[in-house]
XYZ file of C-alpha atoms in Angstrom:
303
model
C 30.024 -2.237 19.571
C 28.228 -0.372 16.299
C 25.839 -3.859 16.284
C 24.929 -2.802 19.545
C 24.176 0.649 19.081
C 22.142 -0.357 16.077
C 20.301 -2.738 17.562
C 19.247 -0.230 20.281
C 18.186 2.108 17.738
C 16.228 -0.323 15.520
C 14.467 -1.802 19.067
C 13.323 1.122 19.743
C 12.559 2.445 16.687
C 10.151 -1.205 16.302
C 9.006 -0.652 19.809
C 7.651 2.985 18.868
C 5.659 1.134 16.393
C 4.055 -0.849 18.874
C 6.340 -4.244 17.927
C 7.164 -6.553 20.634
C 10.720 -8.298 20.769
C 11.013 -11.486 20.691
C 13.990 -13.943 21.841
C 14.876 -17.433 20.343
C 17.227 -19.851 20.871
C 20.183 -19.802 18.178
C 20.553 -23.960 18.068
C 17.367 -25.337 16.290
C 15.992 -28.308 14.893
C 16.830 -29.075 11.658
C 13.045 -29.997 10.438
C 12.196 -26.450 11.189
C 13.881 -24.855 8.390
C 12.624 -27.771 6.448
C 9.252 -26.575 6.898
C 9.945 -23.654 4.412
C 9.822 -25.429 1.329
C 13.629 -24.760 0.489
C 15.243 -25.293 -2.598
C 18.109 -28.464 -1.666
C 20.648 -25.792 -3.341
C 19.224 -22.965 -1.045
C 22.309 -21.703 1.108
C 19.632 -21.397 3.779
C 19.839 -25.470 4.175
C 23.614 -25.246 4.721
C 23.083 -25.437 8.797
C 26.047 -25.666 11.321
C 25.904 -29.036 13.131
C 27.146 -28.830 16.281
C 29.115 -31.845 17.675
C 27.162 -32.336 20.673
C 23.873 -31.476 20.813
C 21.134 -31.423 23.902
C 18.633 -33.413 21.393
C 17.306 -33.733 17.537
C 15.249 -30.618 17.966
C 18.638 -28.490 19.089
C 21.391 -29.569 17.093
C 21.732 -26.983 14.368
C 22.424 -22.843 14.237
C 20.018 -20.454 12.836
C 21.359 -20.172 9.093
C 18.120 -17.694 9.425
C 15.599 -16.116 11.637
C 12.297 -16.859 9.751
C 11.653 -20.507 10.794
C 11.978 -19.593 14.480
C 9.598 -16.722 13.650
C 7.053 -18.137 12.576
C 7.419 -20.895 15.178
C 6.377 -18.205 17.628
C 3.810 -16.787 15.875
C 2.264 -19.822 15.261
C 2.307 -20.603 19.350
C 0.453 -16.986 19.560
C -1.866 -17.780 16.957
C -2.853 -21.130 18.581
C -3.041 -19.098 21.611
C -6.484 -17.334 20.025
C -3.805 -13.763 20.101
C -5.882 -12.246 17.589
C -3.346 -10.228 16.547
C 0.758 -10.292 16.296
C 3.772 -7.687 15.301
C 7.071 -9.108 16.412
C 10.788 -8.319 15.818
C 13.915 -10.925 16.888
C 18.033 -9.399 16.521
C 20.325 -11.866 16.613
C 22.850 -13.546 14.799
C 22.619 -16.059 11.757
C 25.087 -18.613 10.919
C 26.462 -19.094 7.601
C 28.951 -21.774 6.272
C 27.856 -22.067 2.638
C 31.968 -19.892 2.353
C 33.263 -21.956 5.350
C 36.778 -23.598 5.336
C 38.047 -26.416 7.091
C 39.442 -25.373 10.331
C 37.183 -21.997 10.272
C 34.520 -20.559 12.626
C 31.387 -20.217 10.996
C 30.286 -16.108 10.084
C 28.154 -14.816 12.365
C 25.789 -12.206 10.636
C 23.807 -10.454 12.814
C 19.771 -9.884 11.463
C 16.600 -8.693 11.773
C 13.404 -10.727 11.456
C 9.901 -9.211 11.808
C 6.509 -11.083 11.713
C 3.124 -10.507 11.958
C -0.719 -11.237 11.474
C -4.109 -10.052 12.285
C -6.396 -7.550 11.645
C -5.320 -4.593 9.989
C -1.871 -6.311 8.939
C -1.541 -6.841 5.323
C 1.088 -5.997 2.734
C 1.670 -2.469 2.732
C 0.946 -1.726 6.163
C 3.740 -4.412 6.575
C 6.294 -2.313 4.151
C 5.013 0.525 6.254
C 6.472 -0.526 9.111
C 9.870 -1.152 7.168
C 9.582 1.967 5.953
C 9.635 3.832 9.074
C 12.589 1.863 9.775
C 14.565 2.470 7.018
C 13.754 6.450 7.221
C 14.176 6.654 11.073
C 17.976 5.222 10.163
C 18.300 7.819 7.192
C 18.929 5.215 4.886
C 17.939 6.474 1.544
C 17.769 5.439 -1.891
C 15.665 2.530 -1.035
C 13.888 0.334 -3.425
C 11.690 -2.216 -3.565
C 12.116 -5.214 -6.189
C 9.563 -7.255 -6.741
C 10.674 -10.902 -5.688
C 9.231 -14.168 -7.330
C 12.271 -16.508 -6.544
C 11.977 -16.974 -2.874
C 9.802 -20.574 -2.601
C 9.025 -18.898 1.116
C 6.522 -16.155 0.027
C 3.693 -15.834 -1.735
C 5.259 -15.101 -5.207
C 3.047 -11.774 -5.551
C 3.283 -10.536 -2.291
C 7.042 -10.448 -2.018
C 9.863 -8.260 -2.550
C 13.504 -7.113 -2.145
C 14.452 -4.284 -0.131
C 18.114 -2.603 -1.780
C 19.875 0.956 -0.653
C 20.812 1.836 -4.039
C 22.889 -1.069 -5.119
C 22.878 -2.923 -2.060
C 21.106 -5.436 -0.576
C 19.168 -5.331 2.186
C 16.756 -8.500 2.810
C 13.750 -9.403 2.001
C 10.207 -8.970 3.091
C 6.495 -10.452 2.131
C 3.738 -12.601 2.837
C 4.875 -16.222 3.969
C 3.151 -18.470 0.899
C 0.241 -20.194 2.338
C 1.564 -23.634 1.720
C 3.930 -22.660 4.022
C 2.423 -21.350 6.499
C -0.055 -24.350 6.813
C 3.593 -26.309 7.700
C 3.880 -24.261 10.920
C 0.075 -24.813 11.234
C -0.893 -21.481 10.438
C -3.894 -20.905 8.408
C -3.900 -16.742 8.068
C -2.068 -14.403 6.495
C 1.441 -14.306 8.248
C 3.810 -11.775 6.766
C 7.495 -11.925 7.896
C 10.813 -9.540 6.591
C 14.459 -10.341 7.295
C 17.247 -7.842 7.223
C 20.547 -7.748 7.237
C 22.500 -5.327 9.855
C 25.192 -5.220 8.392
C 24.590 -3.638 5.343
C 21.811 -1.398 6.942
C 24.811 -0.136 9.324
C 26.493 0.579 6.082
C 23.767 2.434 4.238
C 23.002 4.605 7.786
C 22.995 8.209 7.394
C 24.477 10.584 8.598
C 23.170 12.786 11.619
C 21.057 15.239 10.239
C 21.461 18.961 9.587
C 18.302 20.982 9.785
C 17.324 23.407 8.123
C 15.649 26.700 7.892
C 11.421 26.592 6.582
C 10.882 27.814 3.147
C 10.820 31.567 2.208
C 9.718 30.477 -0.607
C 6.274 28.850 -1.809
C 5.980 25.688 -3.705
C 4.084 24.951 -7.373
C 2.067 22.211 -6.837
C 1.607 19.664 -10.561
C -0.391 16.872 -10.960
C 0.392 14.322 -14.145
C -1.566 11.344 -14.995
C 0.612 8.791 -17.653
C -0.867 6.055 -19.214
C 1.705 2.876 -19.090
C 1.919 -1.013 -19.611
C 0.239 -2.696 -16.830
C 3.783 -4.431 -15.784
C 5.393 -1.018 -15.027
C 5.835 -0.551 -10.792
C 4.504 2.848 -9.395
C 8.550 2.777 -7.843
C 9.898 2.452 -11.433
C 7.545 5.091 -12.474
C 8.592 7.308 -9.371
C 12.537 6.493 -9.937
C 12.211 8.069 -13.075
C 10.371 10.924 -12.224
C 13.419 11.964 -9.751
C 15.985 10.955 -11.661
C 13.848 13.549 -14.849
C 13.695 16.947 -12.522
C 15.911 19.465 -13.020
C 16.749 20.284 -9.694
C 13.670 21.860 -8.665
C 11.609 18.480 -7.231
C 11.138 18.348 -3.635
C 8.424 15.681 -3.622
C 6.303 13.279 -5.505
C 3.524 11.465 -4.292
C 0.824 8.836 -5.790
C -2.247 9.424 -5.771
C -3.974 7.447 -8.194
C -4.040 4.284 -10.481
C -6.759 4.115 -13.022
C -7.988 0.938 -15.120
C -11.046 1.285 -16.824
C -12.965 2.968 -20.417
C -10.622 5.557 -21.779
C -7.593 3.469 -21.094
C -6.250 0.175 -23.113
C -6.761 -2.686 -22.260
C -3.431 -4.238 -20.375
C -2.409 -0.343 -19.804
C -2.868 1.753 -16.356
C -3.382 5.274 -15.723
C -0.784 6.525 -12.760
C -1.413 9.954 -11.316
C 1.038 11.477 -9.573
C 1.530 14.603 -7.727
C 4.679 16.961 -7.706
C 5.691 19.596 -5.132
C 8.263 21.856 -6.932
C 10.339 24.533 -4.972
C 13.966 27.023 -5.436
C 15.278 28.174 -2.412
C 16.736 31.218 -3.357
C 13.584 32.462 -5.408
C 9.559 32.119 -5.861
C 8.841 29.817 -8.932
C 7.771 31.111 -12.263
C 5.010 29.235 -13.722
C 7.545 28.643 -16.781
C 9.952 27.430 -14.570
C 7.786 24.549 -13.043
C 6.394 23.485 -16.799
C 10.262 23.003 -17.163
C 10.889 20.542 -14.859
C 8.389 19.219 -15.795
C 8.385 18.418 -19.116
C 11.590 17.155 -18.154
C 10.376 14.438 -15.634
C 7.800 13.573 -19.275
C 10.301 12.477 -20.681
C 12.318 11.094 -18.737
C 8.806 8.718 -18.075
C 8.753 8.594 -22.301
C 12.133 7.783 -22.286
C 12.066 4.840 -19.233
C 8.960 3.281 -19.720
C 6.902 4.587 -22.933
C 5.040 6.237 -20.369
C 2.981 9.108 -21.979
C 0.783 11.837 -20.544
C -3.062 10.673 -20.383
């Protein structure tokens, strides 16, 4: 079974990271997912009933993973557990497509969660970054997501491979985490394997070191304050010429010397041929290029 396989990967892939896996049951109580402050429309609040249930608090399916989350990180946090990184796989259960007569889809997920010391935002993303690299899925990027009611509307954003979607990840909005009786920050992602099965890569083929060495560029540009360091990076990759073989931030700048609602975003380039060592000439080439494509893009403009 490829869920299987994947699963195995990703557990141990989470487990490397020092995550501990979790397992809930898959019938629920229906006030749980009320806790998350839902939309009524939300397909999320579309839960399979089942016709006989052991009690109130088990008569549902999981329609997703988060509620029984951050049930169990709330038990750990009442617990005095001073700290928390958790994974769950199993299945979800939609029927917001269901027909009469039909078994409900069975989507199989991923739902991480954590809190404590050290745990914030982008150590969070760097744990689904890992993830996502360790599975050679590339052309990932991250959206920034204010129209989940669940997170914290700054803290919170969509995960896509290329054009496709991959789930969401954030922190949980403190209203809602006071529902589960949780008064920390509690971050929490959700993931869909079936479209990162899709996205997987290939087995690698390795290759030989460099001959060659790499020109090294630094560029500062000055943008609007609303422009995303990804956005800015997109562009830069999508601007080279061929010769790019990595970019990495280094800086942002807000201060005298810059306008106000503007930021300064430094960035630096590693720039390589294979076949050949790099002419200074060559390098300004590319990038000029990346410029402006940054001009072009997002009226970005060297500082």
């Amino acid at each position: 079974n490829v869920h299987m396989q994947l699963a195995d990967r990703v557990g141990r892939i989470l487990s490397a990271k020092g995550l501990y896996e979790i397992r809930n049951f898959s019938f629920v109580s229906p006030k749980l997912i009320e806790k998350l402050g839902l939309d009524a429309n939300d397909p999320r609040c579309n839960q399979l009933k089942l016709m006989n249930p052991l009690g109130e608090d088990t008569s549902v399916m999981r329609s997703t993973l988060v509620p029984s989350m951050l049930g169990t990180v709330s038990l750990n946090q009442s617990r005095n557990n001073e700290i928390a990184m958790l994974y769950e796989i199993a299945p979800v259960f939609d029927v917001s497509a269901r027909k009469p007569g039909d078994l409900p889809h069975e989507q199989p997920s991923l739902c991480i969660g954590a809190y404590g010391d050290g745990v914030d935002f982008f150590s969070f993303k760097g744990s689904i970054e890992t993830l996502l690299h360790e599975l050679r899925i590339t052309d990932v990027k991250y959206v920034a997501c204010t129209d989940n009611d669940s997170y914290h509307p700054g803290r919170c954003a969509k995960v896509y491979a290329g054009e496709t979607y991959l789930g969401v990840f954030g922190q949980i909005h403190p209203l809602v985490a006071a529902n589960y009786g949780m008064d920390t920050e509690v971050y929490t992602a959700e993931l869909s394997f079936d479209a990162m099965y899709e996205k997987r890569g290939d087995i690698p083929v390795y290759q030989p070191l460099p001959k060659f060495p790499a020109v090294t560029r630094d560029i500062a540009v000055v943008c609007d304050e609303a422009v995303t360091v990804g956005a800015l990076e997109e562009s830069i990759r999508r601007g080279a010429k061929g010769l790019l073989k990595d970019v990495s931030l280094f800086d942002i700048y807000r201060g005298p010397g810059v306008a106000i609602g503007k930021k300064s975003v430094a960035f630096n380039l590693v720039l390589r041929a294979d076949d050949r060592s790099l002419t200074g000439e060559e390098a300004d080439e590319d990038v000029q290029s990346i410029l402006a494509a940054l001009k072009a893009d997002h009226n970005a403009v060297l500082r």
